[in-house]
PDB file of C-alpha atoms in Angstrom:
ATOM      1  CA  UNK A   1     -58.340  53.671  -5.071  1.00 81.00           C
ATOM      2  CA  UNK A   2     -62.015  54.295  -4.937  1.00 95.00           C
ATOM      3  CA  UNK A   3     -64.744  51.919  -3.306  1.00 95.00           C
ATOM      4  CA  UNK A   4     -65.785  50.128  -6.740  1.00 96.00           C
ATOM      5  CA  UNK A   5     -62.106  49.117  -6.877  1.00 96.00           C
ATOM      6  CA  UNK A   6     -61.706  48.199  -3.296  1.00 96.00           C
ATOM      7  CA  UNK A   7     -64.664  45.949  -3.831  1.00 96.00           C
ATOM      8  CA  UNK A   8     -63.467  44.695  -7.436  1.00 97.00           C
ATOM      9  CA  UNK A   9     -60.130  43.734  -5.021  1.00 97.00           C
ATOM     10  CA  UNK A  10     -62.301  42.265  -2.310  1.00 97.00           C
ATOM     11  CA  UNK A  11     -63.704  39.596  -4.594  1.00 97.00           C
ATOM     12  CA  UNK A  12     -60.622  38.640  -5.798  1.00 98.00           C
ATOM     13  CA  UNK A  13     -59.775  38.376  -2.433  1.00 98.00           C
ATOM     14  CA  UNK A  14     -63.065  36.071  -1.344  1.00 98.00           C
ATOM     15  CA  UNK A  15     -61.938  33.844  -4.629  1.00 98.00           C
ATOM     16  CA  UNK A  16     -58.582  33.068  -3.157  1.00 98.00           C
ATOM     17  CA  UNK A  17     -59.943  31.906   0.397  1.00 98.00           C
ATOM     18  CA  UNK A  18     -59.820  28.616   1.401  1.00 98.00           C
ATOM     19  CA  UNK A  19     -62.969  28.309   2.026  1.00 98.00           C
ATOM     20  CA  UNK A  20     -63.931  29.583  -1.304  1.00 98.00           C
ATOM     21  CA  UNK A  21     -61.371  27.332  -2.458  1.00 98.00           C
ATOM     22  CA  UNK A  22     -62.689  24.388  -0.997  1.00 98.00           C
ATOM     23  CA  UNK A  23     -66.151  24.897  -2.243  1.00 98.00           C
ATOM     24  CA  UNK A  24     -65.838  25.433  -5.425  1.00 98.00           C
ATOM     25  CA  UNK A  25     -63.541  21.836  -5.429  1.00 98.00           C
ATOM     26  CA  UNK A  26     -66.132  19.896  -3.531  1.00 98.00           C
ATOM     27  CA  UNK A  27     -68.975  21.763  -6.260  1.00 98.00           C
ATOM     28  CA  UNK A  28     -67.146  20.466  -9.450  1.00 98.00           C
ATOM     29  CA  UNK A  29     -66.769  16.686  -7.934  1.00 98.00           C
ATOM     30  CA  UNK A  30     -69.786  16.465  -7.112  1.00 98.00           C
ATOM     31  CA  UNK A  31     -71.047  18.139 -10.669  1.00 98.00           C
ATOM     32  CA  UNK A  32     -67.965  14.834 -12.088  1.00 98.00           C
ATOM     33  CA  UNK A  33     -70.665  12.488  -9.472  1.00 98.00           C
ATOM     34  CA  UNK A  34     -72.273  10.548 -12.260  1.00 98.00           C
ATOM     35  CA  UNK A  35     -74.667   8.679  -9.748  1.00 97.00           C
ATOM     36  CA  UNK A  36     -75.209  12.327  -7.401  1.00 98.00           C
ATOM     37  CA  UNK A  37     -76.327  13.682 -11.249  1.00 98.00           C
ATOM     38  CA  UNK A  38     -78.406  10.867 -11.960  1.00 98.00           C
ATOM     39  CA  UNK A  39     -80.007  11.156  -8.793  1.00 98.00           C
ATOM     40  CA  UNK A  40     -80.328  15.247  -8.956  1.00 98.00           C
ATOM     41  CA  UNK A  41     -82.227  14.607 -12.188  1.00 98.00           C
ATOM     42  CA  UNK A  42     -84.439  12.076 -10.974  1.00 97.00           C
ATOM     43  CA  UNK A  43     -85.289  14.307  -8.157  1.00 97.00           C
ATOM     44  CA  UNK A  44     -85.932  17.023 -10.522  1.00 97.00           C
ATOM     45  CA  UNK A  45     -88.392  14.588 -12.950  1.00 97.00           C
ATOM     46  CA  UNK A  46     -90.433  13.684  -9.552  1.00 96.00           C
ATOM     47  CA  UNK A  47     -90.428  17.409  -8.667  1.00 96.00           C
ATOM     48  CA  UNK A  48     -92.023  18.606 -12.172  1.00 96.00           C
ATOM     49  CA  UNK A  49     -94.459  15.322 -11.804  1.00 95.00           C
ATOM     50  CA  UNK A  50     -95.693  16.302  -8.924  1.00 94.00           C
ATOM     51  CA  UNK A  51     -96.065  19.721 -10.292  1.00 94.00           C
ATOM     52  CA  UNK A  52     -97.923  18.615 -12.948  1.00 94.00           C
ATOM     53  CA  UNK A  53    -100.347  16.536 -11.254  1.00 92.00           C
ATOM     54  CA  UNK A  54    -100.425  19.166  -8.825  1.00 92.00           C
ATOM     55  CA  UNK A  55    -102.269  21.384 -11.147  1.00 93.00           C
ATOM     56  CA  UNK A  56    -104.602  19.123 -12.165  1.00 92.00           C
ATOM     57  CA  UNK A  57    -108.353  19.566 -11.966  1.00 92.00           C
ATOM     58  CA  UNK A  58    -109.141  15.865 -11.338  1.00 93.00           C
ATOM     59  CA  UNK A  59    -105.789  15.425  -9.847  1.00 89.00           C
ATOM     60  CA  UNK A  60    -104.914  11.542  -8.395  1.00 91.00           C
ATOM     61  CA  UNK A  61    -104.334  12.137  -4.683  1.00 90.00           C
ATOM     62  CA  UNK A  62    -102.906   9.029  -4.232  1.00 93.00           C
ATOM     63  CA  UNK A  63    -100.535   9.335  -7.358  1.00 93.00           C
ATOM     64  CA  UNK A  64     -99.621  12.657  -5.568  1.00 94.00           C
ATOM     65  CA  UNK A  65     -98.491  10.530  -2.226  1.00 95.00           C
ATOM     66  CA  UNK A  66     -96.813   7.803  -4.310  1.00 95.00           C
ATOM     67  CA  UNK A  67     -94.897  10.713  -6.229  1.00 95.00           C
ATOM     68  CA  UNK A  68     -94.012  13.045  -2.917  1.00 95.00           C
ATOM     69  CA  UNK A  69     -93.226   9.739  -1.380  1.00 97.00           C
ATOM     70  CA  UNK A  70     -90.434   8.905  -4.412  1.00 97.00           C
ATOM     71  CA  UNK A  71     -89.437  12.510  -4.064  1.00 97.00           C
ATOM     72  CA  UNK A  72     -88.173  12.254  -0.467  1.00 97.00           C
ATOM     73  CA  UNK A  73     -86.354   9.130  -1.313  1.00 97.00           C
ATOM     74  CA  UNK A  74     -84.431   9.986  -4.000  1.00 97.00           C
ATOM     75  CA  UNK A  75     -83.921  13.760  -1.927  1.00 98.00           C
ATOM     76  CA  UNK A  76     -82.856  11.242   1.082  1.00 98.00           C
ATOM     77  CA  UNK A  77     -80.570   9.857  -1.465  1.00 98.00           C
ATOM     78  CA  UNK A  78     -79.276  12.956  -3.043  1.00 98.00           C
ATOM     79  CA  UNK A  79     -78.085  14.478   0.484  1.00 98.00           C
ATOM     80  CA  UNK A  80     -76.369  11.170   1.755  1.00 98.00           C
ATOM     81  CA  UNK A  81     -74.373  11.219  -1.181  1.00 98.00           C
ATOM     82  CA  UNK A  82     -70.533  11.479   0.114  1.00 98.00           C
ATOM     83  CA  UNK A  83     -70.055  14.389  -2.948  1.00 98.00           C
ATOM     84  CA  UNK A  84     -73.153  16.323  -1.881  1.00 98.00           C
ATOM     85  CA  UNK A  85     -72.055  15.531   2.177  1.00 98.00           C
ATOM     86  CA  UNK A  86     -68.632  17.085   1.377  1.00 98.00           C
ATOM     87  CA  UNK A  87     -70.227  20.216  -0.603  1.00 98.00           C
ATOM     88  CA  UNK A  88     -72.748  21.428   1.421  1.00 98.00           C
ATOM     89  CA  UNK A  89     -70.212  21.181   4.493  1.00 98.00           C
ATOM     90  CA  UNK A  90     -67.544  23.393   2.255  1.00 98.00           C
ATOM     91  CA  UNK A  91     -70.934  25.333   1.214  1.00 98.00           C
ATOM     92  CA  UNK A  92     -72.202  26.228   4.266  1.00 98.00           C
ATOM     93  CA  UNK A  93     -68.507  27.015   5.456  1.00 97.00           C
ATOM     94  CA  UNK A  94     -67.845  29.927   3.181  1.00 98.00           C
ATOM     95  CA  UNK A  95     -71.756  31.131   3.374  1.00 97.00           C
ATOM     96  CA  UNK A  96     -70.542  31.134   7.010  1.00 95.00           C
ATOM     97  CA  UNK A  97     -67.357  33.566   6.097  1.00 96.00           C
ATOM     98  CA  UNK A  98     -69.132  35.456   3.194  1.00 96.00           C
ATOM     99  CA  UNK A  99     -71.734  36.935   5.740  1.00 95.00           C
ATOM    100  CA  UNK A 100     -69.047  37.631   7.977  1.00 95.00           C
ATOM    101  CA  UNK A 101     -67.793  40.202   6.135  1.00 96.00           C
ATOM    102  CA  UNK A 102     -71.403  41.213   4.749  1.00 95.00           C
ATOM    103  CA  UNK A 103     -71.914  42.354   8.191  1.00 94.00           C
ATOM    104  CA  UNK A 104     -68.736  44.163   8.712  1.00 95.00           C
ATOM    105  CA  UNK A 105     -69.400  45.551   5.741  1.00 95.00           C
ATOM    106  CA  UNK A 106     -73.019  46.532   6.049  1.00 94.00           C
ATOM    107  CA  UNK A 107     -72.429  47.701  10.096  1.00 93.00           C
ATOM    108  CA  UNK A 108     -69.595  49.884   9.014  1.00 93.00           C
ATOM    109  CA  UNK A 109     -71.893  51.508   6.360  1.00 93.00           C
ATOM    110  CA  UNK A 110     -73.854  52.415   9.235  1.00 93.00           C
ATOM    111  CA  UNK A 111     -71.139  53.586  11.677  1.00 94.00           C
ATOM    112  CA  UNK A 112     -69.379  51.305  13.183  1.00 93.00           C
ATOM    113  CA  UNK A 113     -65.998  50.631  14.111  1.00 93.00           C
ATOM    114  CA  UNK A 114     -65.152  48.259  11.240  1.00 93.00           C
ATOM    115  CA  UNK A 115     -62.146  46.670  13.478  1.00 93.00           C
ATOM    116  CA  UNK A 116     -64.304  46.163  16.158  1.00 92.00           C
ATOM    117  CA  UNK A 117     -67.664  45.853  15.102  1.00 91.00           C
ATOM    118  CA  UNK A 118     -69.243  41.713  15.152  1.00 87.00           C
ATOM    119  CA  UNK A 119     -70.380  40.676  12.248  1.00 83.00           C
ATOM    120  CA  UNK A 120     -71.626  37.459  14.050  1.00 76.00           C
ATOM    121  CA  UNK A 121     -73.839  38.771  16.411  1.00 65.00           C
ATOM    122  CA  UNK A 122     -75.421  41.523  14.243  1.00 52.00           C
ATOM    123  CA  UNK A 123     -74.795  44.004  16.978  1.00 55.00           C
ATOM    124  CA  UNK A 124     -73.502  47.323  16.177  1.00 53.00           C
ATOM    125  CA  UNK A 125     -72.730  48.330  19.452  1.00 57.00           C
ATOM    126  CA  UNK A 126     -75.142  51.295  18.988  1.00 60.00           C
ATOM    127  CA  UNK A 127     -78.531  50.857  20.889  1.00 64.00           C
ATOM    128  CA  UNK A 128     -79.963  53.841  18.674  1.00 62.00           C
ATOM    129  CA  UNK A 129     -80.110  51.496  15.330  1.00 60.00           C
ATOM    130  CA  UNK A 130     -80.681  47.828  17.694  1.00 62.00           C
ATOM    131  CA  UNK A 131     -83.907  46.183  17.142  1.00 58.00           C
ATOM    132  CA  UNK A 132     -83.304  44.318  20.703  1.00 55.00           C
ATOM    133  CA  UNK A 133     -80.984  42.205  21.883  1.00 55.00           C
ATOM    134  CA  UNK A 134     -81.563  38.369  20.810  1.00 48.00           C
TER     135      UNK A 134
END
């Protein structure tokens, strides 16, 4: 088996993790969220609003406070959302794992012991390629 097809297997492998699992699940309620979508899109109108008066040349600066102001609310909104609470958790779970093995990964590519080597810490246990220790 070459390396293309070890890393064709490791995706399928990432895909049936939990915590890939678990994402994905919390991603498509909160996509069912009627409310969380309203409120995305709202979000999104304010954004581009802003944007537009933004690049104004005689631009409103206090539309442009009442607009960031909205923004923030409905942003406020967005993230206390029980869907979006439950997705970014999941999220930021497997981003968690996923650079986990990006770094075993990336220090074995440059030497390391890949079944001892700490992904975590970003040290490769070789002071010739450390930037400093954090």
């Amino acid at each position: 088996m070459d390396i293309i097809e070890l890393a064709r297997q490791l995706g399928r492998e990432i895909q049936q993790d939990e915590a890939y699992i678990k994402m994905r699940t919390a991603e498509q309620v909160s996509e069912e969220d009627s409310e969380l979508q309203e409120l995305i899109e709202e979000y999104n109108e304010k954004r581009i609003a802003i944007n537009v008066e933004a690049s104004k040349t005689d631009r409103d600066d206090d539309k442009m406070q009442a607009l960031n102001k909205e923004m923030r609310a409905l942003y406020a909104k967005v993230m206390s959302n029980e869907n979006m609470k439950t997705y970014n958790k999941a999220k930021q779970q497997f981003d968690t794992k996923l650079q986990q093995v990006l770094g075993i990964i990336q220090n074995s590519a440059l030497g390391d012991d890949p079944d001892t080597t700490d992904p975590v810490s970003g040290c490769t246990g070789s002071c010739s390629t450390c930037g400093g220790c954090g």
